[in-house]
Short mmCIF file of C-alpha atoms in Angstrom, two decimals:
data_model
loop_
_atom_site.label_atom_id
_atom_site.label_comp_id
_atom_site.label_asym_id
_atom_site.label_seq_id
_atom_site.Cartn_x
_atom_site.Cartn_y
_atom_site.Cartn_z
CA UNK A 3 77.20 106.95 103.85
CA UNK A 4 79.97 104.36 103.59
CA UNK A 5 82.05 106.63 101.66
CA UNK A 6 82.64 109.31 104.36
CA UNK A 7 85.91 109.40 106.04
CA UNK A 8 86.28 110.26 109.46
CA UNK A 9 89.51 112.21 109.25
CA UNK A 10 91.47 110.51 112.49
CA UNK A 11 92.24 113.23 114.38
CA UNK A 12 88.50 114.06 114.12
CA UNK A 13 87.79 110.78 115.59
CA UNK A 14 89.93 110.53 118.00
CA UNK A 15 89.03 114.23 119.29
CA UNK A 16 85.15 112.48 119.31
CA UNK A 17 86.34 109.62 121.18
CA UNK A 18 88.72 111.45 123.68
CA UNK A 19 85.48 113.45 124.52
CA UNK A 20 82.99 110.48 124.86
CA UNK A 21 85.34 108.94 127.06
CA UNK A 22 85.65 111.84 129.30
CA UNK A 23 81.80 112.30 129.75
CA UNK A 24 81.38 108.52 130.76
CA UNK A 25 84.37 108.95 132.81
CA UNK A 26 86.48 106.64 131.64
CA UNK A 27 90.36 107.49 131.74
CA UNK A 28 91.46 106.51 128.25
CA UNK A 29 95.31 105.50 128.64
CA UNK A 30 93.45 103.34 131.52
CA UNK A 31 91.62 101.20 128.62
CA UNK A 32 92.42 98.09 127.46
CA UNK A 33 93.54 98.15 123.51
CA UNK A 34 90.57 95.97 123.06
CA UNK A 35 88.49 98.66 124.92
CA UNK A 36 89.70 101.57 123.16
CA UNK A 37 88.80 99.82 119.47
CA UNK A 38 85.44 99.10 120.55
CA UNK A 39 84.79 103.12 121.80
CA UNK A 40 86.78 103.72 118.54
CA UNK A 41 84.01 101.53 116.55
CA UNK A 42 81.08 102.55 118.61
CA UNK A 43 82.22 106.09 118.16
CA UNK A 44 82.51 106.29 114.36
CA UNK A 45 79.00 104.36 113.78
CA UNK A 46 77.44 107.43 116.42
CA UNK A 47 79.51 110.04 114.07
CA UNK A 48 77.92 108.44 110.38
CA UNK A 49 74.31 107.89 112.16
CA UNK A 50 74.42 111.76 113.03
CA UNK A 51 75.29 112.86 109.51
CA UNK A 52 72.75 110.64 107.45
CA UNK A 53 70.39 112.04 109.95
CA UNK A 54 71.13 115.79 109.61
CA UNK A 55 68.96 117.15 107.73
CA UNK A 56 69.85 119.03 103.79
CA UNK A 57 73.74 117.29 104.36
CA UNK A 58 75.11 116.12 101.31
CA UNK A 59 78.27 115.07 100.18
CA UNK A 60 80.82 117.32 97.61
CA UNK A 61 82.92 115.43 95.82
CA UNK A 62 86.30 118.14 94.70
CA UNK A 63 88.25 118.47 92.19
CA UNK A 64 90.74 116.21 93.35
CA UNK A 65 88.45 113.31 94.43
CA UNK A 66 88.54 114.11 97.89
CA UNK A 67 84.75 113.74 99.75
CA UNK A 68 83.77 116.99 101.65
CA UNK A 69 80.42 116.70 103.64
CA UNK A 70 78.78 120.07 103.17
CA UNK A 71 76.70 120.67 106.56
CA UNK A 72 73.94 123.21 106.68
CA UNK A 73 75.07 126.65 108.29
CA UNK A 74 72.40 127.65 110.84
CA UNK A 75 70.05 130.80 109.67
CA UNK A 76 72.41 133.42 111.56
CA UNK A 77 75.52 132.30 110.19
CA UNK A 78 74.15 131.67 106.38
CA UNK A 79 72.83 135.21 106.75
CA UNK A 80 76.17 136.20 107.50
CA UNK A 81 78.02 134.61 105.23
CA UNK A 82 75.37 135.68 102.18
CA UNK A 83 75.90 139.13 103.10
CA UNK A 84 79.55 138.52 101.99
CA UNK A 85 79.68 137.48 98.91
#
């Protein structure tokens, strides 16, 4: 799973989020504070995708990783039906 990038502005938007359900105001954090969230964030993020089940990694033309996540049943249906 080292190979998966956590686009920033995913990461942040993760961490933004964390930080508002522990209540913690973020622009109140230390810079040392906000790189540990930052760390402990993006180690939560990669344990939840090794753990999902049937996600894989696409690798694209232009060597760019794409995780592939499994649609749930009602939208796979969906999208089946359209093509």
């Amino acid at each position: 799973m080292s190979e998966i990038t956590i686009p920033p502005a995913a990461l942040e938007a993760g961490v933004r989020t964390l930080c508002h359900e522990q209540r913690l105001f973020w622009h109140g954090l230390t810079t040392a504070a906000q790189d540990i969230i930052r760390a402990e964030a993006r180690a939560a993020f990669l344990a939840i995708l090794e753990a999902w089940p049937e996600m894989r990694i696409s690798w694209l033309a232009s060597n760019d990783g794409a995780i592939v996540l499994p649609l749930p049943t009602e939208a796979r249906a969906a999208l089946e039906e359209r093509t």
